[in-house]
Structures are given as structure tokens and as C-alpha cells.
PDB file of C-alpha atoms in Angstrom:
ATOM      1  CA  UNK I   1     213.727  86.324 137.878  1.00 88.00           C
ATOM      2  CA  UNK I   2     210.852  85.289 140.182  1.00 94.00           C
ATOM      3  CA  UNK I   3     210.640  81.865 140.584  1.00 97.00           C
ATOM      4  CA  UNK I   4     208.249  79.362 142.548  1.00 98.00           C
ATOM      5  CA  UNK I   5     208.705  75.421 142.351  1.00 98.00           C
ATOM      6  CA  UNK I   6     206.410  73.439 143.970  1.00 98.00           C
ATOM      7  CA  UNK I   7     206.846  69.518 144.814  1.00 98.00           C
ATOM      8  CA  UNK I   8     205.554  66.821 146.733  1.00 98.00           C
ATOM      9  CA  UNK I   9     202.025  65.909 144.576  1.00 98.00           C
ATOM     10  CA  UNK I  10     201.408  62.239 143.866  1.00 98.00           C
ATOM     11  CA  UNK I  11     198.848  59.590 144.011  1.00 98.00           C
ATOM     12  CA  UNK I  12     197.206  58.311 147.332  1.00 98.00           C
ATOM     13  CA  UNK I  13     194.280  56.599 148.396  1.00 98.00           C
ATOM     14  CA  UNK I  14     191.649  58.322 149.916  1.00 98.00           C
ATOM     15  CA  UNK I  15     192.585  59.073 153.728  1.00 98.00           C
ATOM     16  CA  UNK I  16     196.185  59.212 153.285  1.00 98.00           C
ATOM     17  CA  UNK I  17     198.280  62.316 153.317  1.00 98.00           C
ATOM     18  CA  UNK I  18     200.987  64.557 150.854  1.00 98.00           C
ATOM     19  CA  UNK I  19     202.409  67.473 151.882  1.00 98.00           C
ATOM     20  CA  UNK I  20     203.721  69.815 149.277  1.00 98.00           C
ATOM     21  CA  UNK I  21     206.530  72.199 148.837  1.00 98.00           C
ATOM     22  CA  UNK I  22     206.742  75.263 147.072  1.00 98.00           C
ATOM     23  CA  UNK I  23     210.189  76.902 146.955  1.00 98.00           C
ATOM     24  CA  UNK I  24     210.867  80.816 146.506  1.00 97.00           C
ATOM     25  CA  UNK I  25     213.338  82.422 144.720  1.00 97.00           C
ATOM     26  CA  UNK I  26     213.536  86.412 143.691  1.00 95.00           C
ATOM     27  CA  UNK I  27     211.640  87.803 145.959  1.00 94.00           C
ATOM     28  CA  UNK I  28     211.477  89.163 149.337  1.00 94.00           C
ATOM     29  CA  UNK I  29     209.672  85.687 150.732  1.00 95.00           C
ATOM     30  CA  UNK I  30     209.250  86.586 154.616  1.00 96.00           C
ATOM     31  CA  UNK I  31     207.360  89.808 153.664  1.00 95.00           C
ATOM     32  CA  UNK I  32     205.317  87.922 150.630  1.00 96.00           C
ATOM     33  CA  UNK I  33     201.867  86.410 151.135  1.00 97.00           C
ATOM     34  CA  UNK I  34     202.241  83.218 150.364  1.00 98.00           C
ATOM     35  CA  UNK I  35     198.966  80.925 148.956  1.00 98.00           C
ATOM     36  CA  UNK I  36     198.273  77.365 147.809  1.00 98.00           C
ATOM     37  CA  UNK I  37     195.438  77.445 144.592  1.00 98.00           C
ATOM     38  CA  UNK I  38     194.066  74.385 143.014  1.00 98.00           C
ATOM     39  CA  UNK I  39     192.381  73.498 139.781  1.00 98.00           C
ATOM     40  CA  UNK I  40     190.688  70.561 138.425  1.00 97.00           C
ATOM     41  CA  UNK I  41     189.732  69.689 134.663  1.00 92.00           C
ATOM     42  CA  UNK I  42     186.603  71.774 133.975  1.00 94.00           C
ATOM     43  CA  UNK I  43     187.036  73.725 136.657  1.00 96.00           C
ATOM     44  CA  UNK I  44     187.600  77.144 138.387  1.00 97.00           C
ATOM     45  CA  UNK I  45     190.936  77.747 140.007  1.00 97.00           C
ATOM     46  CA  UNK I  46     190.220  78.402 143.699  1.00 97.00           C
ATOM     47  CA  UNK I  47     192.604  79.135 146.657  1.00 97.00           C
ATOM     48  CA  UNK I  48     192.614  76.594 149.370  1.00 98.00           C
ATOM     49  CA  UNK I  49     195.501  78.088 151.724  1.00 98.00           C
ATOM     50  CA  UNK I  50     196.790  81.433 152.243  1.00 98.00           C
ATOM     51  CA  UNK I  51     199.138  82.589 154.903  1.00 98.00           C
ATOM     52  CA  UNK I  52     200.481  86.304 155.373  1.00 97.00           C
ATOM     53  CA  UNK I  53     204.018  87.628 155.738  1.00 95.00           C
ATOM     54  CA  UNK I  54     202.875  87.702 159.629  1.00 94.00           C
ATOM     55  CA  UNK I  55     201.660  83.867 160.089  1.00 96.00           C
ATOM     56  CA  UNK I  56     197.993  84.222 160.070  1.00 97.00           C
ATOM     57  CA  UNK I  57     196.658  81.606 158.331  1.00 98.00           C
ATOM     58  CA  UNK I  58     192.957  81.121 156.157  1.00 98.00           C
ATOM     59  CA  UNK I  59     191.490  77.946 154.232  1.00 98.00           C
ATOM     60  CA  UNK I  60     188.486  77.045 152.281  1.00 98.00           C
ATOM     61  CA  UNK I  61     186.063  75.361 153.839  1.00 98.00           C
ATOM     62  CA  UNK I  62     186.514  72.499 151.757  1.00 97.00           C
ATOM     63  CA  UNK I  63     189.941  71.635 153.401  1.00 98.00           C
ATOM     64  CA  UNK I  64     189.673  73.144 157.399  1.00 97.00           C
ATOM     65  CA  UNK I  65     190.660  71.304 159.365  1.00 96.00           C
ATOM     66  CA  UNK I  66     192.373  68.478 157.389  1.00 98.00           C
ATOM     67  CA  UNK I  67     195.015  70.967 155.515  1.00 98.00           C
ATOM     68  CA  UNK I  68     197.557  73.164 156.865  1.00 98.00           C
ATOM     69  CA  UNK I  69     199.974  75.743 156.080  1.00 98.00           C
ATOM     70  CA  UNK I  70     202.967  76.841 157.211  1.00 98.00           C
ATOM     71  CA  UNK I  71     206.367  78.539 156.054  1.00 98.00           C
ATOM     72  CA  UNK I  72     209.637  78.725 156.613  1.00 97.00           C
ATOM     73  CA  UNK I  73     211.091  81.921 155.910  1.00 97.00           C
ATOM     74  CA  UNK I  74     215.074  80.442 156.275  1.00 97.00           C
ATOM     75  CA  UNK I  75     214.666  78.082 153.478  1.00 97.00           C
ATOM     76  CA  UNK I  76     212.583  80.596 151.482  1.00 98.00           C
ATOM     77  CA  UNK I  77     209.785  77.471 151.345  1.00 98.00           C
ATOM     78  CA  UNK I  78     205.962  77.519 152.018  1.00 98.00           C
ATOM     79  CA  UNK I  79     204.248  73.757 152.773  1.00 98.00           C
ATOM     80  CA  UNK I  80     200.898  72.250 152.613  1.00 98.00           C
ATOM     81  CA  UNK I  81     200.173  69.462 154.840  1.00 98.00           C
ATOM     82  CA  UNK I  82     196.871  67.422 153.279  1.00 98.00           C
ATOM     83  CA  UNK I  83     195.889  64.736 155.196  1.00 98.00           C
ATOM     84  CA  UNK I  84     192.863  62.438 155.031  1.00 98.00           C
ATOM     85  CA  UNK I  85     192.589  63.237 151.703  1.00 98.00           C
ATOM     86  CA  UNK I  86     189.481  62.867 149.606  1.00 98.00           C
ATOM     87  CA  UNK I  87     188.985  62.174 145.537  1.00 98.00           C
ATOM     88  CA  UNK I  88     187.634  65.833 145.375  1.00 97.00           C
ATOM     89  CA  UNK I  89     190.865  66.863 146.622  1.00 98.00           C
ATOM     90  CA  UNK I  90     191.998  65.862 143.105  1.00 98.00           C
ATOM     91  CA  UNK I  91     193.636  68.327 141.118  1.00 98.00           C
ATOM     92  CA  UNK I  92     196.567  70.564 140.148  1.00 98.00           C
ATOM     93  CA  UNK I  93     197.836  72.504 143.062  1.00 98.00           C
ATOM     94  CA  UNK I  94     199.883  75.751 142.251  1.00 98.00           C
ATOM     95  CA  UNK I  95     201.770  77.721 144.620  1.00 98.00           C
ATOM     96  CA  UNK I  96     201.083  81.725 144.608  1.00 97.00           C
ATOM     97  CA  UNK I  97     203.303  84.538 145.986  1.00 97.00           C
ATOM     98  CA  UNK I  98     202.250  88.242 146.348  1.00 96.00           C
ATOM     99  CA  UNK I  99     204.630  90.911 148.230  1.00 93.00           C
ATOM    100  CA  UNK I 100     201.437  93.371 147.857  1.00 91.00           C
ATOM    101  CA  UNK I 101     197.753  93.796 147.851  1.00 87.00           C
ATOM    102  CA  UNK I 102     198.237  95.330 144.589  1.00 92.00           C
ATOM    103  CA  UNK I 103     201.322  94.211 143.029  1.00 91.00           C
ATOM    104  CA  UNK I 104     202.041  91.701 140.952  1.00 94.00           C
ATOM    105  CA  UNK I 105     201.269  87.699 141.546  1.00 95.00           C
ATOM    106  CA  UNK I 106     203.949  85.118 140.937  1.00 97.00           C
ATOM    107  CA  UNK I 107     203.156  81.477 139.549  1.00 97.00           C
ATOM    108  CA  UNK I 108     204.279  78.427 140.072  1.00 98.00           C
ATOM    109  CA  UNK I 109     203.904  75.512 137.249  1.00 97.00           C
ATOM    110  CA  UNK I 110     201.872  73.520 139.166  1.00 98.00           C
ATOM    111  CA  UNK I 111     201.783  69.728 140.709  1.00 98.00           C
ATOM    112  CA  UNK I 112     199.120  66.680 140.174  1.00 98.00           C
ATOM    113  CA  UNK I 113     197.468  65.269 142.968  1.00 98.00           C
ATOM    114  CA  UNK I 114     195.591  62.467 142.457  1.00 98.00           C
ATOM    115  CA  UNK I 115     193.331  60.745 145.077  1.00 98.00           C
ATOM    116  CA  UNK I 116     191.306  57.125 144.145  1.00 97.00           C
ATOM    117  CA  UNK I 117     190.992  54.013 145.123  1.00 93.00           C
TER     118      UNK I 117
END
């Protein structure tokens, strides 16, 4: 029943800019926790974005101050602005929603992002 659908990924040169979308649907989205992961081949798959039911906001280091995330609780949707990206952005991003600290986590299926020149 709980389903998240991300969009936006792609392939950009290095310095340009995506900004994905990850839409909600079964669950209570304005009280969720809503969180961008990413995972490249061979690697662990590490949150980059997180913001809370309340707005506050957290990012790796890897992306402050060049990613951001936001929500918008009337279209059920959570974004990720990425600009000046870099070839280590590279990777699949997945969209993550949890209503609780210790409930369950919802998945979405994922989107490429590809940055090279």
C-alpha cells in the first residue's frame, strides 16, 4: 500500500544541476521523516538528506552546501535540489520515508544519476 516514486535523475556534466522528486502515497507524509539515500556500484548505501515531519533539515558532508531538501506536504512530494554536481555524486538515489524512530522504513525503487564529462 505504501508507495514512494522518485524522478528527476539523469545525466549532466559536472557543475550542472538535477533536482529529484520523490512522491508519497499511503502514508501519513506531513508527519513522516522524509530522507534521500544513495548508492554506487561497490558501495555502501549512505543517506545524503534527511528532513523531519517539522522542517529541520541534515546532509552529509559530502553534499552541504550544494544539495538541498525540501517538501511539500500538499502534493505529498519531498525534492532534492543538486547543484554543481560532481562525478562522485554518481549513483542511484532512493527516496526513504519513516513515520517513526522505530517503525517501519518505506523504499523507493531508486533513480540513476550520472555525472561525467
Amino acid at each position: 500500500q505504501v508507495q514512494l516514486v522518485e524522478s528527476g535523475g539523469g545525466s549532466v556534466q559536472p557543475g550542472e544541476s538535477l533536482r529529484l522528486s520523490c512522491v508519497a502515497s499511503g502514508i501519513n507524509f506531513s508527519f513522516s521523516t522524509m530522507n534521500w539515500y544513495r548508492q554506487a556500484p561497490g558501495k555502501e548505501r549512505d543517506m545524503v538528506a534527511q528532513i523531519t515531519g517539522s522542517g529541520s533539515t541534515n546532509y552529509a558532508d559530502s553534499v552541504k552546501d550544494r544539495f538541498t531538501i525540501s517538501r511539500d506536504n500538499t502534493k505529498n512530494t519531498v525534492y532534492l535540489q543538486m547543484n554543481s554536481l560532481k562525478p562522485d555524486d554518481t549513483a542511484v538515489y532512493y527516496c526513504n520515508a519513516r513515520r517513526t524512530r522505530l517503525g517501519p522504513a518505506y523504499w523507493g525503487q531508486g533513480t540513476q544519476v550520472t555525472v561525467s564529462s
